[in-house]
mmCIF file of C-alpha atoms in Angstrom:
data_model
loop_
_atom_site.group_PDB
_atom_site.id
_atom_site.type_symbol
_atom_site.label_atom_id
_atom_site.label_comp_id
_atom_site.label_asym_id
_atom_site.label_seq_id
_atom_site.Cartn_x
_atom_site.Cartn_y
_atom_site.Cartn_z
ATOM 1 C CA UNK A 7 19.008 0.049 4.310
ATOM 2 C CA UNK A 8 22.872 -0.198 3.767
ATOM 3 C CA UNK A 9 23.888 2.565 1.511
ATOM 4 C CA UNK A 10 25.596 0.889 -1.062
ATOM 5 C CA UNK A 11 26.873 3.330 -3.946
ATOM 6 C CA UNK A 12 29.220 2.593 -6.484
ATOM 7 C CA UNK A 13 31.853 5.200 -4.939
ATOM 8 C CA UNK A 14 31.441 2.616 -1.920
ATOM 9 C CA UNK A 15 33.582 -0.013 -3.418
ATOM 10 C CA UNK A 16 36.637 2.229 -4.432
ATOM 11 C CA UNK A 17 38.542 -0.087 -1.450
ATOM 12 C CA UNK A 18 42.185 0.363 -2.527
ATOM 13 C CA UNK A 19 43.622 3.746 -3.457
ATOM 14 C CA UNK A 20 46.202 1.725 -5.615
ATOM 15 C CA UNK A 21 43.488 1.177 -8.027
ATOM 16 C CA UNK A 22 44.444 4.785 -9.628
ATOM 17 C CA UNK A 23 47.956 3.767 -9.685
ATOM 18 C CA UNK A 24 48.184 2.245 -12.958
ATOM 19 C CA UNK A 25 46.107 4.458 -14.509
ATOM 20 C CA UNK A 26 46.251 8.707 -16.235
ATOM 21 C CA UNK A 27 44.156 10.375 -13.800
ATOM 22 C CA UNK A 28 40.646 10.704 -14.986
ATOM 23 C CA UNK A 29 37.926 12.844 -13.437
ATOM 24 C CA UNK A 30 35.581 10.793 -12.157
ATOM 25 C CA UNK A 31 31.370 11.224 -12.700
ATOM 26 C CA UNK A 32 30.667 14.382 -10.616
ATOM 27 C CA UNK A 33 27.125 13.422 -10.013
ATOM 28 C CA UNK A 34 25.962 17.208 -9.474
ATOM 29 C CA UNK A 35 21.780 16.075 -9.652
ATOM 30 C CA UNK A 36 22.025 13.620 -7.849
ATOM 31 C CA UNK A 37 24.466 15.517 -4.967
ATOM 32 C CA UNK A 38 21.666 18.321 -5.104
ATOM 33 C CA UNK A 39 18.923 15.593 -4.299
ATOM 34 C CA UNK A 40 20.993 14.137 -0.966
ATOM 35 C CA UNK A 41 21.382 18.138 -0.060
ATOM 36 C CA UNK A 42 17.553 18.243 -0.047
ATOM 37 C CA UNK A 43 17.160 14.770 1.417
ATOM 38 C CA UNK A 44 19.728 14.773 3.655
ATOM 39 C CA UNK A 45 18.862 18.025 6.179
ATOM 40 C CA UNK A 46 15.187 18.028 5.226
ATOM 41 C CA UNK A 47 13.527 14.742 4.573
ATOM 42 C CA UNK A 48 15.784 12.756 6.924
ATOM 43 C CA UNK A 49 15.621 14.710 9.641
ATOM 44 C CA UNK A 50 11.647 14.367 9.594
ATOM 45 C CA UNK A 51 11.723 10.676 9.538
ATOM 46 C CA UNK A 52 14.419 10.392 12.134
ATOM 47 C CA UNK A 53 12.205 13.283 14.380
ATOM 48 C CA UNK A 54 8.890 11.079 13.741
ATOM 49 C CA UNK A 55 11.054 7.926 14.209
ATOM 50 C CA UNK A 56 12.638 8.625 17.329
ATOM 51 C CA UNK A 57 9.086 9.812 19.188
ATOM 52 C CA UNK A 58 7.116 7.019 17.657
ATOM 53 C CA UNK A 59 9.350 4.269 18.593
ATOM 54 C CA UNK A 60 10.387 5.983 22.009
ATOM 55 C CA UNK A 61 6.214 5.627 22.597
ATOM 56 C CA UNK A 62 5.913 1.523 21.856
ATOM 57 C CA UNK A 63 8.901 1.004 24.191
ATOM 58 C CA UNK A 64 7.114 3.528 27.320
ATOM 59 C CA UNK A 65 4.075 1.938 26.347
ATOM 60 C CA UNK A 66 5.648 -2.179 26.662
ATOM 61 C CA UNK A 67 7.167 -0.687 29.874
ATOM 62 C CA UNK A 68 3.945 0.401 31.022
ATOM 63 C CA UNK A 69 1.256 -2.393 29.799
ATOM 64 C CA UNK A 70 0.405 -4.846 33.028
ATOM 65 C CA UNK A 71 -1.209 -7.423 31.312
ATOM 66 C CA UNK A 72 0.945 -10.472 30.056
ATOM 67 C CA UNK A 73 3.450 -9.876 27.238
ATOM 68 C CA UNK A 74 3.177 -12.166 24.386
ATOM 69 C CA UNK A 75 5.481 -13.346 21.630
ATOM 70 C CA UNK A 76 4.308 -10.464 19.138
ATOM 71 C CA UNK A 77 4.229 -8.186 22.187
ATOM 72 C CA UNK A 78 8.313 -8.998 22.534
ATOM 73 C CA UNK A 79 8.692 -8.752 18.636
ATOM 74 C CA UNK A 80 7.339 -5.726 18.124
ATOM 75 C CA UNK A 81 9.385 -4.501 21.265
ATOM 76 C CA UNK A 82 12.556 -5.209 19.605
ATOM 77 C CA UNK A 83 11.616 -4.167 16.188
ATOM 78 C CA UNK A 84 10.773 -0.105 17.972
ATOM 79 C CA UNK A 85 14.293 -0.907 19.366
ATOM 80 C CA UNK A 86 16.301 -1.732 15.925
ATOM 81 C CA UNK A 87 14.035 1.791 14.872
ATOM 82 C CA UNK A 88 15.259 3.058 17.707
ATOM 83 C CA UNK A 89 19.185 2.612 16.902
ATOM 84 C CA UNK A 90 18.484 3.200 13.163
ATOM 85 C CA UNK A 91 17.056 7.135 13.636
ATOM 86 C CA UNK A 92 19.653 7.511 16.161
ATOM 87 C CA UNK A 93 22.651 6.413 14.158
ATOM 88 C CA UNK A 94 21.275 8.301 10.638
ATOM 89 C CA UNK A 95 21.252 12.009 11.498
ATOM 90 C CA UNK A 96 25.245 11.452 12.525
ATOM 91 C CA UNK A 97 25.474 9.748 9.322
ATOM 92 C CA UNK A 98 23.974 11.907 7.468
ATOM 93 C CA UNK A 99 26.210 15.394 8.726
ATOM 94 C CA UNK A 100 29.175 13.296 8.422
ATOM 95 C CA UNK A 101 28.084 12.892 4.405
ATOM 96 C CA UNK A 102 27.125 16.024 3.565
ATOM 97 C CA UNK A 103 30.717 17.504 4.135
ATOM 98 C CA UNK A 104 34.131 15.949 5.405
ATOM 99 C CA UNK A 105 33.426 12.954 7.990
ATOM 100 C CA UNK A 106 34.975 14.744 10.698
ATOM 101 C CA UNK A 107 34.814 11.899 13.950
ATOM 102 C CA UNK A 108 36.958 9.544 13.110
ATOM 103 C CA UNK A 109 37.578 6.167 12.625
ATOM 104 C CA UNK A 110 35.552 4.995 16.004
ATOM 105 C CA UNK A 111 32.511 6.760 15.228
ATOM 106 C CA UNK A 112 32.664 5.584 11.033
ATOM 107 C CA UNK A 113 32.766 2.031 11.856
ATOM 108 C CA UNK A 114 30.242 2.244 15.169
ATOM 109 C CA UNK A 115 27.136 4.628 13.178
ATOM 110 C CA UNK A 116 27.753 2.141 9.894
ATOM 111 C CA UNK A 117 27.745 -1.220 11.880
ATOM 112 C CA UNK A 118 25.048 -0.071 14.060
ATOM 113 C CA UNK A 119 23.230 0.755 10.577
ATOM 114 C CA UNK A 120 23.673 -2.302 9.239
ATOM 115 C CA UNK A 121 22.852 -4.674 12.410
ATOM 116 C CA UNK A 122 19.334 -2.200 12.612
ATOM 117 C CA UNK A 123 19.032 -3.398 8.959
ATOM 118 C CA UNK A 124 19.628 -7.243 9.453
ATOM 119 C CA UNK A 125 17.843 -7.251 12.706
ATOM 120 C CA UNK A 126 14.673 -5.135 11.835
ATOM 121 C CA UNK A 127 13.578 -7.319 9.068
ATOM 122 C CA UNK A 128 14.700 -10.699 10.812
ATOM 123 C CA UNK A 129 12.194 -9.450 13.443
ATOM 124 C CA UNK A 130 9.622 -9.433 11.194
ATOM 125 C CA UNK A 131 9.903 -12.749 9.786
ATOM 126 C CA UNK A 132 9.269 -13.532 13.589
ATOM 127 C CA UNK A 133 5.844 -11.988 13.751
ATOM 128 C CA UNK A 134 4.951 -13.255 10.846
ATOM 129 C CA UNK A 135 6.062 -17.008 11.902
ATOM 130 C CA UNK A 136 4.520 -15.901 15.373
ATOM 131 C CA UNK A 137 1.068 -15.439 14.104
ATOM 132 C CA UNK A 138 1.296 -18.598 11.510
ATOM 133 C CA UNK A 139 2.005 -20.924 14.523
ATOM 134 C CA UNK A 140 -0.789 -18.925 17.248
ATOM 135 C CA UNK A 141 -3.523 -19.514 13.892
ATOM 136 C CA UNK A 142 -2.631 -22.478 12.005
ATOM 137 C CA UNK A 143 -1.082 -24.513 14.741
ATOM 138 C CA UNK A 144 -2.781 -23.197 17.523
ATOM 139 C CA UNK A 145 -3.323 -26.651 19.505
ATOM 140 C CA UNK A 146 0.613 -26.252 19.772
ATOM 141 C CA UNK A 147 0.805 -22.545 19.956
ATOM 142 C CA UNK A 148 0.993 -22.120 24.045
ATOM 143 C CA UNK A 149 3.413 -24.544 24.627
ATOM 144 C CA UNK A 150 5.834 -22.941 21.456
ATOM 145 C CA UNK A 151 4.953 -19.256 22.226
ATOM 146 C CA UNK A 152 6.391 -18.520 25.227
ATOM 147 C CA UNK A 153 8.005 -15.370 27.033
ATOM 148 C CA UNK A 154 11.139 -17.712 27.499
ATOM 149 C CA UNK A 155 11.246 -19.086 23.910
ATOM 150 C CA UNK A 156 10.121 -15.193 22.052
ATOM 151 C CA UNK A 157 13.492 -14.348 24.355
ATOM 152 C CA UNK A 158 15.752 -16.713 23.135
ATOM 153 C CA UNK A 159 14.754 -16.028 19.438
ATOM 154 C CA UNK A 160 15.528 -12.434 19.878
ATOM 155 C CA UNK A 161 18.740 -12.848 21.102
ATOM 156 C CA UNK A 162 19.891 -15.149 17.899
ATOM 157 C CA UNK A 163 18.126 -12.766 16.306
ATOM 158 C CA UNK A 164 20.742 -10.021 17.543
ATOM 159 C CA UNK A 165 23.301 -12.225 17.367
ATOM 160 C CA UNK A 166 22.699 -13.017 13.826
ATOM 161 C CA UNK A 167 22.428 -9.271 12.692
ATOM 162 C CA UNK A 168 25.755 -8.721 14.291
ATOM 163 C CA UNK A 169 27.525 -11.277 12.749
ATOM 164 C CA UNK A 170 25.967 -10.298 8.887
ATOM 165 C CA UNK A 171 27.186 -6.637 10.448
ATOM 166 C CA UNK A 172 30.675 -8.466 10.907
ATOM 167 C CA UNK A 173 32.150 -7.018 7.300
ATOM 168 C CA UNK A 174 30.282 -3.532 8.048
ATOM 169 C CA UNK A 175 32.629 -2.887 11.467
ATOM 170 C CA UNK A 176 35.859 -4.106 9.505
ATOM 171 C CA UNK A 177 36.049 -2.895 6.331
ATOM 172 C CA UNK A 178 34.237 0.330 7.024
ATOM 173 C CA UNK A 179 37.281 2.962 7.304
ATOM 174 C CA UNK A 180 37.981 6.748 8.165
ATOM 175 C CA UNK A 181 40.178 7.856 5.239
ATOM 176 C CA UNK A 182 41.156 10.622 2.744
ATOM 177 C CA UNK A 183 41.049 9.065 -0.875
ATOM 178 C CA UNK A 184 44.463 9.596 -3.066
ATOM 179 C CA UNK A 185 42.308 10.285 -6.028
ATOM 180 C CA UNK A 186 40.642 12.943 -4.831
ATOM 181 C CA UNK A 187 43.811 14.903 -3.842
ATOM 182 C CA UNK A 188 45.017 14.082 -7.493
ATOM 183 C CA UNK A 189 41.982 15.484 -9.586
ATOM 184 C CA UNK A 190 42.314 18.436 -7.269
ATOM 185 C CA UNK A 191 46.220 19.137 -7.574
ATOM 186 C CA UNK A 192 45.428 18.130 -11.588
ATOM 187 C CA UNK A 193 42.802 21.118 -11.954
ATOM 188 C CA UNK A 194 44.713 23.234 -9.815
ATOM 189 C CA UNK A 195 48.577 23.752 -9.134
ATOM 190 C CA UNK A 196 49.217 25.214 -5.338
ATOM 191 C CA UNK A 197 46.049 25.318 -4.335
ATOM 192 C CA UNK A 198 45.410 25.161 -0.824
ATOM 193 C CA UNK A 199 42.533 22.718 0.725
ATOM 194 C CA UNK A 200 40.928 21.080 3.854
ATOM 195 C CA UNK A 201 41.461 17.369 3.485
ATOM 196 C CA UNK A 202 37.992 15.614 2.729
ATOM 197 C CA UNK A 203 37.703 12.290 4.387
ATOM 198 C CA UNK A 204 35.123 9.840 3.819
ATOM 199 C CA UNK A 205 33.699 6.662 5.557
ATOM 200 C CA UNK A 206 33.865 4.109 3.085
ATOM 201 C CA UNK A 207 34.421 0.336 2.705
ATOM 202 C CA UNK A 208 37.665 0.049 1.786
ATOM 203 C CA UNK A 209 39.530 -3.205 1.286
ATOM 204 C CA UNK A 210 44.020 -3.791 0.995
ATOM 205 C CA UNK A 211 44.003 -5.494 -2.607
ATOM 206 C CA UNK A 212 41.488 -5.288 -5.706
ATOM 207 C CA UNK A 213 40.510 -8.346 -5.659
ATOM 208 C CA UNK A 214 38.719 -8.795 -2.667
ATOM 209 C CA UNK A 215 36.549 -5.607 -3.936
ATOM 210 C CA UNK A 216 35.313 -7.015 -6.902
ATOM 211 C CA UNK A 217 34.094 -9.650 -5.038
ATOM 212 C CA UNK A 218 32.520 -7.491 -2.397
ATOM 213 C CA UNK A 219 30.685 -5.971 -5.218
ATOM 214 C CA UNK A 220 28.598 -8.751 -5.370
ATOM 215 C CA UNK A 221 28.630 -10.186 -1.792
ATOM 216 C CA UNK A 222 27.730 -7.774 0.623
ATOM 217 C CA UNK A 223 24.556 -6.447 -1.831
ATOM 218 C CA UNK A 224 23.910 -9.949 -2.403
ATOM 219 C CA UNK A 225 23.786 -11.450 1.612
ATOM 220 C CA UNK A 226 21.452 -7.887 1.687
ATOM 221 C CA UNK A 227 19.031 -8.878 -0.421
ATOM 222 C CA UNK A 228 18.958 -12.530 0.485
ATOM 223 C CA UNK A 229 19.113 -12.501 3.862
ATOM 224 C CA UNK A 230 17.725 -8.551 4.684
ATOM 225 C CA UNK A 231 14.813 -8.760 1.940
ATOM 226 C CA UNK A 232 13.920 -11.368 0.137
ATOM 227 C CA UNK A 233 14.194 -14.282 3.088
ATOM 228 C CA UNK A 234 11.666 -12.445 5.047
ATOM 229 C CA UNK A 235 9.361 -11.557 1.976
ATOM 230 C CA UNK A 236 9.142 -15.304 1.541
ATOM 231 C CA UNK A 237 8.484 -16.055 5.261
ATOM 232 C CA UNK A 238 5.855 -13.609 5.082
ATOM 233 C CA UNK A 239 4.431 -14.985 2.142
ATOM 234 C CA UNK A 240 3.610 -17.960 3.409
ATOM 235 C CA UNK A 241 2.802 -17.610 6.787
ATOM 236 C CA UNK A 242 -0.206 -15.119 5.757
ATOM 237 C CA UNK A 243 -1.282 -17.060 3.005
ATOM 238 C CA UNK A 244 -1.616 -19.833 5.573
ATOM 239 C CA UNK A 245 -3.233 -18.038 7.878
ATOM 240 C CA UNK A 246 -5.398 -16.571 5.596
ATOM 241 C CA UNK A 247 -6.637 -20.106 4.441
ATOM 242 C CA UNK A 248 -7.384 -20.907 7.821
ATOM 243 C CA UNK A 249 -9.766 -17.958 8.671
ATOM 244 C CA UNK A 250 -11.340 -18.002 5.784
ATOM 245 C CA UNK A 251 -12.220 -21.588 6.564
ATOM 246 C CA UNK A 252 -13.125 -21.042 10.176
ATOM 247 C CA UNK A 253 -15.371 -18.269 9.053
ATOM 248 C CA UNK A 254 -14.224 -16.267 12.054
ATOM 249 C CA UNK A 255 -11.938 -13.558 10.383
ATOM 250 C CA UNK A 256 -13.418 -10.677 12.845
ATOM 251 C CA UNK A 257 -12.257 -11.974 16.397
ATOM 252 C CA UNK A 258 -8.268 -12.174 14.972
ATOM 253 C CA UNK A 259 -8.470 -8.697 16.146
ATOM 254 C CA UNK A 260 -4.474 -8.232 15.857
ATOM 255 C CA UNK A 261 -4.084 -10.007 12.528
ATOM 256 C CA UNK A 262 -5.162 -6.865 10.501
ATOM 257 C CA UNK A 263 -2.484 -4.708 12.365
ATOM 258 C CA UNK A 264 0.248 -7.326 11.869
ATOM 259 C CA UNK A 265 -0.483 -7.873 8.316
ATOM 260 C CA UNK A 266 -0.536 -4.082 7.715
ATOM 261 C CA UNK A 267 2.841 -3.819 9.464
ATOM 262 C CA UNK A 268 3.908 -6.279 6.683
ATOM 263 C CA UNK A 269 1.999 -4.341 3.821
ATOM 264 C CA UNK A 270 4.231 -1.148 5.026
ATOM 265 C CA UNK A 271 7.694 -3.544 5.257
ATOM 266 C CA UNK A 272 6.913 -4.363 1.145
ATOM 267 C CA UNK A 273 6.127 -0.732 -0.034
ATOM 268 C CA UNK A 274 8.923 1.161 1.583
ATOM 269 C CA UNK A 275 11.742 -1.555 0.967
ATOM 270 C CA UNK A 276 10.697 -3.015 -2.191
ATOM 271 C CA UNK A 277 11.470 0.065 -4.172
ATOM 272 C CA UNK A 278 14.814 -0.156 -2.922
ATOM 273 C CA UNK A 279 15.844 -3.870 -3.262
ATOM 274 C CA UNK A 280 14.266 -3.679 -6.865
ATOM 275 C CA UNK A 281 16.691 -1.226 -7.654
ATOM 276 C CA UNK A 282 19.683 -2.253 -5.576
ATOM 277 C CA UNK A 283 19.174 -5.916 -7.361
ATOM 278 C CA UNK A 284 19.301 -4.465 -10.794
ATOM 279 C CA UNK A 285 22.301 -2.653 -9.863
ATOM 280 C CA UNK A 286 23.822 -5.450 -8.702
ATOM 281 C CA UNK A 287 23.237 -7.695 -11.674
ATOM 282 C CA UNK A 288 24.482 -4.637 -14.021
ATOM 283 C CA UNK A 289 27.579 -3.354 -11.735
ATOM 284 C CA UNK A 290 30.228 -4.500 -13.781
ATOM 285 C CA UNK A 291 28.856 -2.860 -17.192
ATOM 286 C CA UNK A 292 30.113 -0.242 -18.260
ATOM 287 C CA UNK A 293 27.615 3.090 -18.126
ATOM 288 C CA UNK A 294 27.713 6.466 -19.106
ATOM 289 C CA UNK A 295 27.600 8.706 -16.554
ATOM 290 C CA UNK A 296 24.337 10.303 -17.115
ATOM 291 C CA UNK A 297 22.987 5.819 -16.917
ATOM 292 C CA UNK A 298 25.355 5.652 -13.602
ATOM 293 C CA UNK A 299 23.759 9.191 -12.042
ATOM 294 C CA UNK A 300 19.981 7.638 -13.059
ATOM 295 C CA UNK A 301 20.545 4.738 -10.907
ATOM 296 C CA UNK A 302 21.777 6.992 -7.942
ATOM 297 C CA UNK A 303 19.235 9.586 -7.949
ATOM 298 C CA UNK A 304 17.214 6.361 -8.000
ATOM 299 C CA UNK A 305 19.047 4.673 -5.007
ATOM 300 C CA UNK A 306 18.473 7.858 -3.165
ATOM 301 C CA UNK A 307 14.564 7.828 -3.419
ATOM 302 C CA UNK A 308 14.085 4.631 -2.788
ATOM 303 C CA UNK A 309 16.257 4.309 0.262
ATOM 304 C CA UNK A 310 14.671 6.966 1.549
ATOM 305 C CA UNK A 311 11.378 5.629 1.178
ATOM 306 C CA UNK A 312 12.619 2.538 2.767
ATOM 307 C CA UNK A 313 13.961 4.831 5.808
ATOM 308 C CA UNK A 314 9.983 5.806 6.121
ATOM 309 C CA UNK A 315 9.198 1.975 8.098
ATOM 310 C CA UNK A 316 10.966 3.197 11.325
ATOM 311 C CA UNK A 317 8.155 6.112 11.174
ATOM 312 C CA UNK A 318 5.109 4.144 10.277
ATOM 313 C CA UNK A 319 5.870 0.747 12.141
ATOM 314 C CA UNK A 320 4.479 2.642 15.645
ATOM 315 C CA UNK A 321 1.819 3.715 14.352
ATOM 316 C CA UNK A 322 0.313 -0.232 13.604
ATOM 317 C CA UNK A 323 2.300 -1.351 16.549
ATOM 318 C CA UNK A 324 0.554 1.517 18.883
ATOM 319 C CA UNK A 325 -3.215 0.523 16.822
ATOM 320 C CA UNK A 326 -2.083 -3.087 17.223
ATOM 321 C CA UNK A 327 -1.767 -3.048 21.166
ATOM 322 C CA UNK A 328 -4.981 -1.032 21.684
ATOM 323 C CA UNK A 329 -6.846 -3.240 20.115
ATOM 324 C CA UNK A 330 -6.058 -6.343 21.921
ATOM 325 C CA UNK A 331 -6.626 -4.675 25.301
ATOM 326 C CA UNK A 332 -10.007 -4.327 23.886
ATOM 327 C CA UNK A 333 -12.332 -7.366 25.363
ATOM 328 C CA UNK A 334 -13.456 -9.540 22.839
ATOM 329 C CA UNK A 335 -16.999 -9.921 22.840
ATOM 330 C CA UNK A 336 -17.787 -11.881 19.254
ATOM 331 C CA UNK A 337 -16.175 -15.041 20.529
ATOM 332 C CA UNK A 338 -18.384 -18.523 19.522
ATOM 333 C CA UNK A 339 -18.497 -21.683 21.312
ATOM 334 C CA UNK A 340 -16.124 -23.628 20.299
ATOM 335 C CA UNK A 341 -14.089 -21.173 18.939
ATOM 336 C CA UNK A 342 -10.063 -20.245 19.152
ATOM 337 C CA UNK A 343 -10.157 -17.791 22.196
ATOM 338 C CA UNK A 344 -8.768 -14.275 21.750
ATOM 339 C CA UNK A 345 -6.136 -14.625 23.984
ATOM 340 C CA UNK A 346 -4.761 -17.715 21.681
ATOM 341 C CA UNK A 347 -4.029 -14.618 18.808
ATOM 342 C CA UNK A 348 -2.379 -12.477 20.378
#
């Protein structure tokens, strides 16, 4: 998920300007939580990541039988993973210290983070509209569930999560912040230091940040969150009815794996848009800084459970394509056939 912290949104350094110089919230619990999470738990998930998605795309590669629309999906999905673990561990040693590469490499790992995001959950609204139309309007389901069609969605899919990226790749920038050279030359006269530079959104006026503030979490939980929640929501429930009706629940082998890839999407980002919308709602309040450090130690756990789905969506995806292989012997006259779910 995009990391979005207040100290993201301090876009102009002429927003000290006007102002005594006032030592900002150091933070110090919630900086010794990101020095646990950041060389520790990270690098797990991005380890486990990077093998377990590397495995669904060797294994598409290598499967003969005929790829179908979920097949593609979940292809793409191990590739947004994919990007995601390999973009984070650069991210992460760039945050723990100075950013030290530059202005090329802060706005390529952060848009390439933020298209993973967009794209990754767009992908599963796909499945989930995938299995809605193979189940509940399976008459039609052939003739909309094509290799050529899956391929086309994908790419707007792409598209899409680049051009919700679009603000990520501009206003991220490589800079050392003027207020952090004055609260050190204010503690300490000729002291000598190593520039710190950060990779930050940072915007030319004031303005345009405090609306930021609520955009770019906003289109996130809209458009990264909640829009596929509610596509989710009711395709299942829809396809739910309809088994439960047809009395034939067992022989949708692959439903169970596809609905537990959803069950995973909720747990690991719902912690995390809960919290990022109630910091959104509350961001121009004024809090203490013990309130403000809460809600960042918070942000911190919950994005990193959210980081957890690149780990655990190969494992269903791996489950879900050994099952289907599997012949289906419970099929009934009359019937959907197995091949129409998959």
């Amino acid at each position: 998920m995009e990391d979005l912290s207040q100290s993201d949104f301090n876009f102009s350094d002429n927003y000290y300007e006007d102002y005594d110089v006032v030592e900002p919230c150091s933070y110090t619990s919630n900086r010794s939580l990101e020095q646990v999470m950041g060389p520790y738990v990270h690098s797990i998930i991005c380890i486990l990541g990077f093998l377990g998605n590397s495995l669904v795309i060797v294994t598409y590669a290598c499967y003969k039988r005929t790829k179908s629309m979920t097949d593609i999906f979940l292809l793409n999905v191990a590739i947004a993973d994919l990007l995601f673990v390999l973009a984070l561990p650069l991210i992460v040693y760039n945050e723990m210290s100075s950013w030290s590469m530059g202005q090329w490499a802060c706005k390529l790992l952060r848009g390439t983070y933020s298209v993973n995001l967009y794209s990754g959950m767009l992908l599963l609204a796909c499945i989930s509209t995938d299995r809605y139309i193979a189940i509940v309007q399976a008459r039609r389901s052939f003739r909309l569930r094509s290799q050529f069609y899956s391929r086309i969605i994908c790419i707007i899919v792409w598209v899409c999560a680049i051009l919700l990226s679009v603000p990520t790749f501009v206003f991220y920038h490589w800079y050392e912040p003027s207020h952090t050279r004055d609260i050190i030359m204010m503690h300490e006269e000729n002291i000598t230091f190593s520039p710190h530079y950060v990779c930050e959104f940072k915007f030319s006026d004031n303005g345009t940040a405090a609306r930021s503030k609520i955009t770019i979490p906003s289109t996130q939980l809209a458009v990264g969150f909640f829009l596929p929640l509610l596509i989710m929501i009711f395709c299942y429930t829809a396809v739910i009815i309809v088994l439960l009706r047809a009395k034939n629940f067992q022989r949708h082998k692959g439903l169970q794996f596809v609905l537990a890839v959803v069950a995973v999407f909720i747990i690991c980002h719902l912690p995390y848009n809960i919290t990022l919308l109630y910091d959104t709602v509350k961001i121009f309040d004024q809090h203490t800084c013990k309130a403000s450090e809460t809600m960042q130690m918070a942000k911190t756990v919950t994005q990193t459970i959210a980081y957890l789905h690149c780990c655990l969506n190969p494992v269903f995806v791996c489950l879900y394509w050994g099952e289907v292989q599997k012949p289906d012997q419970g099929n009934r006259p009359g019937g959907p056939k197995s091949r129409d779910i998959k």
